[in-house]
Amino acid sequence: MDIQTSTADKALVVAVGGRLDALTAPEFERKAAELIAATPGPLIVDFERLDYISSAGLRALLATAKRIKAAGAQMLCVGVTGPVREVFDISGFSAVFQMHDSVVGALAAVD
Amino acid sequence: MAPARLRIAARVERLPEAVAFVEEQADRFGLGPKKLFGLTLALEEAFVNICHHAFPSGEGEAELACDGVGEVFVLEVADTGTPFDLLALPIPDLTADVMERRIGGLGVYFIRTFSDSVSYHREEGRNILRMSFNRA
């Protein structure tokens, strides 16, 4: 797994690539928590380069979303396609998270 | 293909090794790419469950066995830990607002969904989860 962060005008963008599994999910959650603490506000998670996600990965995302919600902001997911999308759909997470096709689309939805 | 087995410490850090072993066997069998994703996911969920729950008072091993039976790739994930039928877990409630609660049972739900068939049995002190994947 690798994480790249950038700042769009109203939100922090975290692009995650590779595999988000039981081994890497804790690292993602920790890194996301640090970012949220350092830069409060909306967080856009870009899954474009993510090849794989398991229930452990989803739990880390859920924990991250809860943390952001507790801080009064929102988490938005973009670029969720292919098998990763299938996992989101089957688990009901695509109905729970805010899903957008692109970072631009997500930014337009940020309050 | 000839059956292949791997004994591996039931520790989450060993997950990449377990995945690499099963992927290699699936590749030899010629499992389709869509099926391969589901196979890897089912393997992780079964293996990690053993890591977290099978040996509450210490460490143990998991045994992975792969075999091709006609058009079906079979993965067995076994352990000698606490008797536990993963398949007895209820289907998680995916309709309620997941943001408000703890979610459980997602792993076994993925095993059920992504495998073409799955069964559990206990034999000679081992929990054996058998998952089948059609070639394509």
PDB file of N, CA and C in Angstrom, chain B residues 1 3 8 16 34 40 42 47 50-51 58 60 69 87 89 94 104 112 121 134:
ATOM      1  N   MET B   1      -3.620 -30.358 -11.791  1.00  0.00           N
ATOM      2  CA  MET B   1      -2.513 -29.906 -10.944  1.00  0.00           C
ATOM      3  C   MET B   1      -2.411 -30.806  -9.723  1.00  0.00           C
ATOM      4  N   PRO B   3      -1.980 -31.467  -5.736  1.00  0.00           N
ATOM      5  CA  PRO B   3      -2.323 -30.671  -4.550  1.00  0.00           C
ATOM      6  C   PRO B   3      -1.071 -30.044  -3.939  1.00  0.00           C
ATOM      7  N   ILE B   8       1.847 -22.397   7.834  1.00  0.00           N
ATOM      8  CA  ILE B   8       2.331 -21.034   8.043  1.00  0.00           C
ATOM      9  C   ILE B   8       1.862 -20.542   9.407  1.00  0.00           C
ATOM     10  N   PRO B  16       0.988 -11.746   3.405  1.00  0.00           N
ATOM     11  CA  PRO B  16       1.497 -11.681   2.026  1.00  0.00           C
ATOM     12  C   PRO B  16       2.031 -13.022   1.522  1.00  0.00           C
ATOM     13  N   LYS B  34     -11.057 -12.437 -12.510  1.00  0.00           N
ATOM     14  CA  LYS B  34     -12.142 -12.004 -11.622  1.00  0.00           C
ATOM     15  C   LYS B  34     -12.267 -12.937 -10.421  1.00  0.00           C
ATOM     16  N   THR B  40      -8.463 -14.433  -3.375  1.00  0.00           N
ATOM     17  CA  THR B  40      -7.530 -13.752  -2.478  1.00  0.00           C
ATOM     18  C   THR B  40      -8.272 -13.145  -1.286  1.00  0.00           C
ATOM     19  N   ALA B  42     -11.238 -14.138  -0.040  1.00  0.00           N
ATOM     20  CA  ALA B  42     -11.735 -15.207   0.835  1.00  0.00           C
ATOM     21  C   ALA B  42     -10.590 -15.771   1.674  1.00  0.00           C
ATOM     22  N   PHE B  47      -7.891 -16.586   6.777  1.00  0.00           N
ATOM     23  CA  PHE B  47      -6.584 -16.619   7.439  1.00  0.00           C
ATOM     24  C   PHE B  47      -6.541 -15.642   8.619  1.00  0.00           C
ATOM     25  N   ILE B  50      -8.324 -16.810  11.659  1.00  0.00           N
ATOM     26  CA  ILE B  50      -7.517 -17.759  12.442  1.00  0.00           C
ATOM     27  C   ILE B  50      -6.495 -16.992  13.289  1.00  0.00           C
ATOM     28  N   CYS B  51      -5.834 -16.018  12.659  1.00  0.00           N
ATOM     29  CA  CYS B  51      -4.825 -15.223  13.379  1.00  0.00           C
ATOM     30  C   CYS B  51      -5.428 -14.567  14.624  1.00  0.00           C
ATOM     31  N   GLY B  58      -2.239 -18.167  22.796  1.00  0.00           N
ATOM     32  CA  GLY B  58      -0.888 -18.298  22.262  1.00  0.00           C
ATOM     33  C   GLY B  58      -0.888 -18.248  20.755  1.00  0.00           C
ATOM     34  N   GLY B  60      -0.378 -20.262  16.941  1.00  0.00           N
ATOM     35  CA  GLY B  60      -0.498 -21.534  16.254  1.00  0.00           C
ATOM     36  C   GLY B  60      -0.227 -21.364  14.776  1.00  0.00           C
ATOM     37  N   VAL B  69      -9.836 -29.514  -9.023  1.00  0.00           N
ATOM     38  CA  VAL B  69     -10.686 -30.681  -9.220  1.00  0.00           C
ATOM     39  C   VAL B  69     -11.555 -30.391 -10.442  1.00  0.00           C
ATOM     40  N   LEU B  87     -19.040 -20.183   9.481  1.00  0.00           N
ATOM     41  CA  LEU B  87     -20.266 -20.094   8.679  1.00  0.00           C
ATOM     42  C   LEU B  87     -21.528 -19.998   9.539  1.00  0.00           C
ATOM     43  N   LEU B  89     -21.879 -17.735  11.736  1.00  0.00           N
ATOM     44  CA  LEU B  89     -22.111 -16.317  12.023  1.00  0.00           C
ATOM     45  C   LEU B  89     -23.294 -15.812  11.205  1.00  0.00           C
ATOM     46  N   LEU B  94     -26.528  -5.014   6.804  1.00  0.00           N
ATOM     47  CA  LEU B  94     -25.884  -4.021   5.949  1.00  0.00           C
ATOM     48  C   LEU B  94     -26.831  -2.889   5.588  1.00  0.00           C
ATOM     49  N   GLY B 104     -19.753  -6.384  12.257  1.00  0.00           N
ATOM     50  CA  GLY B 104     -19.103  -7.690  12.403  1.00  0.00           C
ATOM     51  C   GLY B 104     -19.598  -8.624  11.314  1.00  0.00           C
ATOM     52  N   ARG B 112     -18.587 -16.088   1.710  1.00  0.00           N
ATOM     53  CA  ARG B 112     -19.799 -16.669   1.112  1.00  0.00           C
ATOM     54  C   ARG B 112     -20.074 -16.096  -0.280  1.00  0.00           C
ATOM     55  N   HIS B 121     -16.035 -28.109   8.262  1.00  0.00           N
ATOM     56  CA  HIS B 121     -16.158 -29.288   9.097  1.00  0.00           C
ATOM     57  C   HIS B 121     -14.983 -29.367  10.068  1.00  0.00           C
ATOM     58  N   ASN B 134     -15.073 -21.715  -9.232  1.00  0.00           N
ATOM     59  CA  ASN B 134     -15.122 -22.184 -10.607  1.00  0.00           C
ATOM     60  C   ASN B 134     -14.038 -21.480 -11.416  1.00  0.00           C
TER      61      ASN B 134
END
